[in-house]
Amino acid sequence: MILHLHLVRHGLTTFNKYNRLQGWCNAPLTASGLADADRAGHKLEGYDFAAAYCSDTSRAEITAKRILDINEAAGHARPELTADMHFREQCYGYFEGQDMSLAWTAAGGPHGAKDYNDIVAKFGLAASRDFLKEADPFHDAESDEEYWARVEGAFQLIASNPNLKDGDDVLQISHGNTLLSLGHRFGGPDLDLSERPANGSVTVLDFDTTKPFSQAVTIVSYGK
């Protein structure tokens, strides 16, 4: 069964605005962030969504509800919204809410990397998670293995929905680093991964529920 997943990055939050790490913690959407959600809603108002999913964070739930409001007003049946922790952003542990530049310097410094981009360039995206967990004095930040195990659980939750059928469109509210991580894992060599997709952007994935997760995702469009 092939499902067409429409992944929307949630609207801009205060922590996004202030360049702070925001994983499992919550920060409110700004006025611009609400407009991001509405803009995404109008991009997607022509789709009949068979299901809708988001993380159990307020920024994701509010974004999802505004998109579904617009979709319903356009004449489509409103699917039930499932909010679940498996759809959350990466957990940054001790570094939640901290300035990004300080957090990534703390993570990369012991390895000779000056910032996030330097870590990724020298060691790969997986190392950014493992280095942050290593630098976390409580080791609460997710390792790369822990992160992907949880994300795979989100895709399993979608695949297990008995009401979905081949070719269905599914709405999923996602997060910046999650979208970037999916791009790194499943995107081809021509995919521009120099920046995270913008708040309110839409990434489309084809998800083959019959395949192992490592082979199940194809990126159709990224951060549009």
PDB file of C-alpha atoms in Angstrom:
ATOM      1  CA  MET A   1       0.000   0.000   0.000  1.00  0.00           C
ATOM      2  CA  ILE A   2       1.388   3.398  -1.020  1.00  0.00           C
ATOM      3  CA  LEU A   3       0.354   6.390   1.065  1.00  0.00           C
ATOM      4  CA  HIS A   4       1.027   9.994   0.088  1.00  0.00           C
ATOM      5  CA  LEU A   5       2.215  11.774   3.242  1.00  0.00           C
ATOM      6  CA  HIS A   6       2.057  15.566   3.293  1.00  0.00           C
ATOM      7  CA  LEU A   7       4.472  16.687   6.013  1.00  0.00           C
ATOM      8  CA  VAL A   8       4.052  20.291   7.131  1.00  0.00           C
ATOM      9  CA  ARG A   9       6.624  21.959   9.340  1.00  0.00           C
ATOM     10  CA  HIS A  10       4.739  23.650  12.192  1.00  0.00           C
ATOM     11  CA  GLY A  11       4.448  27.431  12.272  1.00  0.00           C
ATOM     12  CA  LEU A  12       7.140  29.716  13.657  1.00  0.00           C
ATOM     13  CA  THR A  13       7.457  29.703  17.457  1.00  0.00           C
ATOM     14  CA  THR A  14       9.151  32.079  19.866  1.00  0.00           C
ATOM     15  CA  PHE A  15      12.031  29.606  20.253  1.00  0.00           C
ATOM     16  CA  ASN A  16      12.448  29.453  16.462  1.00  0.00           C
ATOM     17  CA  LYS A  17      12.552  33.245  16.432  1.00  0.00           C
ATOM     18  CA  TYR A  18      15.156  33.368  19.210  1.00  0.00           C
ATOM     19  CA  ASN A  19      17.287  30.579  17.661  1.00  0.00           C
ATOM     20  CA  ARG A  20      16.835  28.200  20.587  1.00  0.00           C
ATOM     21  CA  LEU A  21      16.775  24.411  20.498  1.00  0.00           C
ATOM     22  CA  GLN A  22      13.203  23.172  20.589  1.00  0.00           C
ATOM     23  CA  GLY A  23      12.613  19.465  20.683  1.00  0.00           C
ATOM     24  CA  TRP A  24      10.257  18.050  23.268  1.00  0.00           C
ATOM     25  CA  CYS A  25       9.732  21.398  25.010  1.00  0.00           C
ATOM     26  CA  ASN A  26       6.914  23.713  23.976  1.00  0.00           C
ATOM     27  CA  ALA A  27       7.035  27.326  22.871  1.00  0.00           C
ATOM     28  CA  PRO A  28       3.998  29.221  21.570  1.00  0.00           C
ATOM     29  CA  LEU A  29       3.380  30.016  17.932  1.00  0.00           C
ATOM     30  CA  THR A  30       3.980  33.629  17.003  1.00  0.00           C
ATOM     31  CA  ALA A  31       1.571  35.667  14.883  1.00  0.00           C
ATOM     32  CA  SER A  32       3.826  34.793  11.955  1.00  0.00           C
ATOM     33  CA  GLY A  33       3.603  31.136  12.977  1.00  0.00           C
ATOM     34  CA  LEU A  34      -0.192  31.190  12.845  1.00  0.00           C
ATOM     35  CA  ALA A  35       0.072  32.718   9.379  1.00  0.00           C
ATOM     36  CA  ASP A  36       2.497  29.909   8.420  1.00  0.00           C
ATOM     37  CA  ALA A  37      -0.148  27.353   9.394  1.00  0.00           C
ATOM     38  CA  ASP A  38      -2.857  29.139   7.434  1.00  0.00           C
ATOM     39  CA  ARG A  39      -0.636  29.429   4.378  1.00  0.00           C
ATOM     40  CA  ALA A  40       0.015  25.683   4.489  1.00  0.00           C
ATOM     41  CA  GLY A  41      -3.696  25.091   4.909  1.00  0.00           C
ATOM     42  CA  HIS A  42      -4.469  26.965   1.698  1.00  0.00           C
ATOM     43  CA  LYS A  43      -1.730  25.044  -0.147  1.00  0.00           C
ATOM     44  CA  LEU A  44      -3.425  21.823   0.890  1.00  0.00           C
ATOM     45  CA  GLU A  45      -7.091  22.802   0.702  1.00  0.00           C
ATOM     46  CA  GLY A  46      -7.641  20.727  -2.447  1.00  0.00           C
ATOM     47  CA  TYR A  47      -6.768  17.404  -0.790  1.00  0.00           C
ATOM     48  CA  ASP A  48      -9.085  14.854   0.773  1.00  0.00           C
ATOM     49  CA  PHE A  49      -7.110  13.671   3.776  1.00  0.00           C
ATOM     50  CA  ALA A  50      -7.929  10.161   4.927  1.00  0.00           C
ATOM     51  CA  ALA A  51      -6.047  10.649   8.213  1.00  0.00           C
ATOM     52  CA  ALA A  52      -4.114  13.330  10.098  1.00  0.00           C
ATOM     53  CA  TYR A  53      -1.230  12.995  12.555  1.00  0.00           C
ATOM     54  CA  CYS A  54       0.926  15.333  14.613  1.00  0.00           C
ATOM     55  CA  SER A  55       3.219  15.312  17.606  1.00  0.00           C
ATOM     56  CA  ASP A  56       1.696  15.935  21.015  1.00  0.00           C
ATOM     57  CA  THR A  57       3.214  19.418  21.205  1.00  0.00           C
ATOM     58  CA  SER A  58       1.069  22.527  21.131  1.00  0.00           C
ATOM     59  CA  ARG A  59       2.914  24.007  18.128  1.00  0.00           C
ATOM     60  CA  ALA A  60       2.130  20.915  16.059  1.00  0.00           C
ATOM     61  CA  GLU A  61      -1.466  20.488  17.257  1.00  0.00           C
ATOM     62  CA  ILE A  62      -2.391  24.131  16.672  1.00  0.00           C
ATOM     63  CA  THR A  63      -0.815  24.027  13.208  1.00  0.00           C
ATOM     64  CA  ALA A  64      -2.717  20.831  12.389  1.00  0.00           C
ATOM     65  CA  LYS A  65      -6.066  22.164  13.571  1.00  0.00           C
ATOM     66  CA  ARG A  66      -5.760  25.362  11.546  1.00  0.00           C
ATOM     67  CA  ILE A  67      -4.881  23.378   8.418  1.00  0.00           C
ATOM     68  CA  LEU A  68      -7.828  21.044   8.975  1.00  0.00           C
ATOM     69  CA  ASP A  69     -10.156  24.017   9.587  1.00  0.00           C
ATOM     70  CA  ILE A  70      -9.245  25.415   6.174  1.00  0.00           C
ATOM     71  CA  ASN A  71      -9.499  21.998   4.541  1.00  0.00           C
ATOM     72  CA  GLU A  72     -12.935  21.399   6.031  1.00  0.00           C
ATOM     73  CA  ALA A  73     -14.129  24.874   4.993  1.00  0.00           C
ATOM     74  CA  ALA A  74     -13.107  23.975   1.434  1.00  0.00           C
ATOM     75  CA  GLY A  75     -15.661  21.154   1.510  1.00  0.00           C
ATOM     76  CA  HIS A  76     -13.638  18.113   2.589  1.00  0.00           C
ATOM     77  CA  ALA A  77     -14.510  15.611   5.303  1.00  0.00           C
ATOM     78  CA  ARG A  78     -12.442  16.300   8.419  1.00  0.00           C
ATOM     79  CA  PRO A  79     -10.329  13.327   9.532  1.00  0.00           C
ATOM     80  CA  GLU A  80      -9.703  12.635  13.187  1.00  0.00           C
ATOM     81  CA  LEU A  81      -6.411  14.162  14.347  1.00  0.00           C
ATOM     82  CA  THR A  82      -4.075  11.719  16.130  1.00  0.00           C
ATOM     83  CA  ALA A  83      -1.469  13.376  18.357  1.00  0.00           C
ATOM     84  CA  ASP A  84       1.290  11.040  19.480  1.00  0.00           C
ATOM     85  CA  MET A  85       4.769  11.333  21.004  1.00  0.00           C
ATOM     86  CA  HIS A  86       6.325   9.283  18.209  1.00  0.00           C
ATOM     87  CA  PHE A  87       5.899  12.304  15.910  1.00  0.00           C
ATOM     88  CA  ARG A  88       7.872  14.639  18.189  1.00  0.00           C
ATOM     89  CA  GLU A  89      11.018  16.478  17.192  1.00  0.00           C
ATOM     90  CA  GLN A  90      14.397  15.161  18.297  1.00  0.00           C
ATOM     91  CA  CYS A  91      14.838  15.299  22.075  1.00  0.00           C
ATOM     92  CA  TYR A  92      17.684  17.636  23.039  1.00  0.00           C
ATOM     93  CA  GLY A  93      17.622  16.718  26.732  1.00  0.00           C
ATOM     94  CA  TYR A  94      19.630  19.115  28.926  1.00  0.00           C
ATOM     95  CA  PHE A  95      20.019  21.474  25.964  1.00  0.00           C
ATOM     96  CA  GLU A  96      16.270  22.028  25.430  1.00  0.00           C
ATOM     97  CA  GLY A  97      15.602  25.763  25.163  1.00  0.00           C
ATOM     98  CA  GLN A  98      19.279  26.728  24.996  1.00  0.00           C
ATOM     99  CA  ASP A  99      20.814  28.954  22.343  1.00  0.00           C
ATOM    100  CA  MET A 100      21.614  26.766  19.346  1.00  0.00           C
ATOM    101  CA  SER A 101      25.135  28.059  18.817  1.00  0.00           C
ATOM    102  CA  LEU A 102      26.122  27.400  22.439  1.00  0.00           C
ATOM    103  CA  ALA A 103      24.566  23.923  22.461  1.00  0.00           C
ATOM    104  CA  TRP A 104      26.240  22.764  19.259  1.00  0.00           C
ATOM    105  CA  THR A 105      29.589  24.201  20.311  1.00  0.00           C
ATOM    106  CA  ALA A 106      29.321  22.160  23.507  1.00  0.00           C
ATOM    107  CA  ALA A 107      28.483  19.052  21.474  1.00  0.00           C
ATOM    108  CA  GLY A 108      31.067  19.485  18.740  1.00  0.00           C
ATOM    109  CA  GLY A 109      33.923  21.107  20.621  1.00  0.00           C
ATOM    110  CA  PRO A 110      35.356  17.907  22.145  1.00  0.00           C
ATOM    111  CA  HIS A 111      35.496  16.453  18.618  1.00  0.00           C
ATOM    112  CA  GLY A 112      37.094  19.466  16.949  1.00  0.00           C
ATOM    113  CA  ALA A 113      33.859  20.730  15.362  1.00  0.00           C
ATOM    114  CA  LYS A 114      32.870  24.354  15.898  1.00  0.00           C
ATOM    115  CA  ASP A 115      29.111  24.220  15.251  1.00  0.00           C
ATOM    116  CA  TYR A 116      26.237  22.080  13.943  1.00  0.00           C
ATOM    117  CA  ASN A 117      27.159  22.408  10.269  1.00  0.00           C
ATOM    118  CA  ASP A 118      30.763  21.566  11.061  1.00  0.00           C
ATOM    119  CA  ILE A 119      29.686  18.429  12.946  1.00  0.00           C
ATOM    120  CA  VAL A 120      27.549  17.281  10.017  1.00  0.00           C
ATOM    121  CA  ALA A 121      30.241  18.094   7.456  1.00  0.00           C
ATOM    122  CA  LYS A 122      32.979  16.238   9.331  1.00  0.00           C
ATOM    123  CA  PHE A 123      31.103  13.369  10.985  1.00  0.00           C
ATOM    124  CA  GLY A 124      27.583  13.144   9.484  1.00  0.00           C
ATOM    125  CA  LEU A 125      24.110  13.938  10.787  1.00  0.00           C
ATOM    126  CA  ALA A 126      23.968  10.869  13.047  1.00  0.00           C
ATOM    127  CA  ALA A 127      26.992  12.145  14.955  1.00  0.00           C
ATOM    128  CA  SER A 128      25.185  15.397  15.790  1.00  0.00           C
ATOM    129  CA  ARG A 129      22.706  13.415  17.895  1.00  0.00           C
ATOM    130  CA  ASP A 130      25.299  11.147  19.460  1.00  0.00           C
ATOM    131  CA  PHE A 131      27.639  14.051  20.288  1.00  0.00           C
ATOM    132  CA  LEU A 132      24.791  16.010  21.902  1.00  0.00           C
ATOM    133  CA  LYS A 133      23.811  13.014  24.040  1.00  0.00           C
ATOM    134  CA  GLU A 134      27.466  12.642  25.044  1.00  0.00           C
ATOM    135  CA  ALA A 135      27.676  16.322  26.022  1.00  0.00           C
ATOM    136  CA  ASP A 136      24.383  16.210  27.961  1.00  0.00           C
ATOM    137  CA  PRO A 137      25.346  15.803  31.655  1.00  0.00           C
ATOM    138  CA  PHE A 138      22.164  13.760  32.174  1.00  0.00           C
ATOM    139  CA  HIS A 139      22.415  11.936  28.814  1.00  0.00           C
ATOM    140  CA  ASP A 140      18.699  12.591  28.243  1.00  0.00           C
ATOM    141  CA  ALA A 141      19.194  13.813  24.663  1.00  0.00           C
ATOM    142  CA  GLU A 142      18.289  11.162  22.096  1.00  0.00           C
ATOM    143  CA  SER A 143      21.062   9.215  20.419  1.00  0.00           C
ATOM    144  CA  ASP A 144      20.764   8.572  16.696  1.00  0.00           C
ATOM    145  CA  GLU A 145      19.611   5.003  17.369  1.00  0.00           C
ATOM    146  CA  GLU A 146      16.996   6.132  19.901  1.00  0.00           C
ATOM    147  CA  TYR A 147      15.763   8.854  17.581  1.00  0.00           C
ATOM    148  CA  TRP A 148      15.209   6.608  14.559  1.00  0.00           C
ATOM    149  CA  ALA A 149      13.576   3.878  16.641  1.00  0.00           C
ATOM    150  CA  ARG A 150      10.972   6.421  17.766  1.00  0.00           C
ATOM    151  CA  VAL A 151      10.474   7.912  14.289  1.00  0.00           C
ATOM    152  CA  GLU A 152      10.019   4.448  12.827  1.00  0.00           C
ATOM    153  CA  GLY A 153       7.292   3.952  15.435  1.00  0.00           C
ATOM    154  CA  ALA A 154       5.465   6.949  13.983  1.00  0.00           C
ATOM    155  CA  PHE A 155       5.470   5.413  10.511  1.00  0.00           C
ATOM    156  CA  GLN A 156       4.326   2.100  11.983  1.00  0.00           C
ATOM    157  CA  LEU A 157       1.423   3.898  13.632  1.00  0.00           C
ATOM    158  CA  ILE A 158       0.324   5.251  10.247  1.00  0.00           C
ATOM    159  CA  ALA A 159       0.801   1.880   8.526  1.00  0.00           C
ATOM    160  CA  SER A 160      -1.352   0.146  11.157  1.00  0.00           C
ATOM    161  CA  ASN A 161      -4.373   2.386  10.513  1.00  0.00           C
ATOM    162  CA  PRO A 162      -7.011  -0.088   9.227  1.00  0.00           C
ATOM    163  CA  ASN A 163      -9.017   2.683   7.560  1.00  0.00           C
ATOM    164  CA  LEU A 164      -6.279   3.696   5.130  1.00  0.00           C
ATOM    165  CA  LYS A 165      -6.133   2.340   1.595  1.00  0.00           C
ATOM    166  CA  ASP A 166      -3.703   2.462  -1.296  1.00  0.00           C
ATOM    167  CA  GLY A 167      -3.282   5.954  -2.726  1.00  0.00           C
ATOM    168  CA  ASP A 168      -4.689   7.840   0.267  1.00  0.00           C
ATOM    169  CA  ASP A 169      -3.427  11.309   1.178  1.00  0.00           C
ATOM    170  CA  VAL A 170      -2.364  11.709   4.809  1.00  0.00           C
ATOM    171  CA  LEU A 171      -1.593  14.951   6.662  1.00  0.00           C
ATOM    172  CA  GLN A 172       1.334  14.901   9.083  1.00  0.00           C
ATOM    173  CA  ILE A 173       2.591  17.898  11.044  1.00  0.00           C
ATOM    174  CA  SER A 174       6.324  17.594  11.438  1.00  0.00           C
ATOM    175  CA  HIS A 175       9.389  19.431  12.737  1.00  0.00           C
ATOM    176  CA  GLY A 176      12.431  21.054  11.174  1.00  0.00           C
ATOM    177  CA  ASN A 177      15.157  18.649  12.202  1.00  0.00           C
ATOM    178  CA  THR A 178      12.912  15.659  11.546  1.00  0.00           C
ATOM    179  CA  LEU A 179      12.324  16.831   7.979  1.00  0.00           C
ATOM    180  CA  LEU A 180      16.049  17.452   7.530  1.00  0.00           C
ATOM    181  CA  SER A 181      16.810  13.983   8.908  1.00  0.00           C
ATOM    182  CA  LEU A 182      14.328  12.347   6.534  1.00  0.00           C
ATOM    183  CA  GLY A 183      15.926  14.290   3.688  1.00  0.00           C
ATOM    184  CA  HIS A 184      19.395  13.041   4.609  1.00  0.00           C
ATOM    185  CA  ARG A 185      18.226   9.457   4.965  1.00  0.00           C
ATOM    186  CA  PHE A 186      15.917   9.132   1.964  1.00  0.00           C
ATOM    187  CA  GLY A 187      16.829  11.997  -0.391  1.00  0.00           C
ATOM    188  CA  GLY A 188      18.982  11.612  -3.463  1.00  0.00           C
ATOM    189  CA  PRO A 189      22.299  13.345  -4.143  1.00  0.00           C
ATOM    190  CA  ASP A 190      20.580  16.279  -5.872  1.00  0.00           C
ATOM    191  CA  LEU A 191      18.394  17.184  -2.883  1.00  0.00           C
ATOM    192  CA  ASP A 192      19.437  20.526  -1.361  1.00  0.00           C
ATOM    193  CA  LEU A 193      19.860  19.917   2.380  1.00  0.00           C
ATOM    194  CA  SER A 194      21.771  23.089   3.199  1.00  0.00           C
ATOM    195  CA  GLU A 195      18.832  24.387   5.261  1.00  0.00           C
ATOM    196  CA  ARG A 196      15.882  22.981   7.135  1.00  0.00           C
ATOM    197  CA  PRO A 197      12.515  23.366   5.367  1.00  0.00           C
ATOM    198  CA  ALA A 198      10.841  26.623   6.359  1.00  0.00           C
ATOM    199  CA  ASN A 199       8.008  26.877   8.870  1.00  0.00           C
ATOM    200  CA  GLY A 200       4.751  26.154   7.079  1.00  0.00           C
ATOM    201  CA  SER A 201       6.454  24.404   4.159  1.00  0.00           C
ATOM    202  CA  VAL A 202       5.152  21.115   2.770  1.00  0.00           C
ATOM    203  CA  THR A 203       7.276  18.021   2.102  1.00  0.00           C
ATOM    204  CA  VAL A 204       5.607  15.120   0.274  1.00  0.00           C
ATOM    205  CA  LEU A 205       6.681  11.526   0.858  1.00  0.00           C
ATOM    206  CA  ASP A 206       5.443   8.311  -0.694  1.00  0.00           C
ATOM    207  CA  PHE A 207       5.337   5.675   2.040  1.00  0.00           C
ATOM    208  CA  ASP A 208       5.195   2.004   1.046  1.00  0.00           C
ATOM    209  CA  THR A 209       3.746   0.228   4.066  1.00  0.00           C
ATOM    210  CA  THR A 210       4.769  -3.207   2.742  1.00  0.00           C
ATOM    211  CA  LYS A 211       8.524  -2.531   2.872  1.00  0.00           C
ATOM    212  CA  PRO A 212      11.019  -2.313   5.746  1.00  0.00           C
ATOM    213  CA  PHE A 213      11.308   1.263   6.961  1.00  0.00           C
ATOM    214  CA  SER A 214      14.802   1.662   5.500  1.00  0.00           C
ATOM    215  CA  GLN A 215      13.313   1.128   2.017  1.00  0.00           C
ATOM    216  CA  ALA A 216       9.800   2.450   2.529  1.00  0.00           C
ATOM    217  CA  VAL A 217      10.115   6.198   1.968  1.00  0.00           C
ATOM    218  CA  THR A 218      10.510   8.131  -1.292  1.00  0.00           C
ATOM    219  CA  ILE A 219      10.762  11.922  -1.233  1.00  0.00           C
ATOM    220  CA  VAL A 220       8.481  13.420  -3.883  1.00  0.00           C
ATOM    221  CA  SER A 221       9.029  17.082  -3.020  1.00  0.00           C
ATOM    222  CA  TYR A 222      10.978  18.726  -0.217  1.00  0.00           C
ATOM    223  CA  GLY A 223      10.204  21.879   1.694  1.00  0.00           C
ATOM    224  CA  LYS A 224       7.947  23.521  -0.897  1.00  0.00           C
TER     225      LYS A 224
END
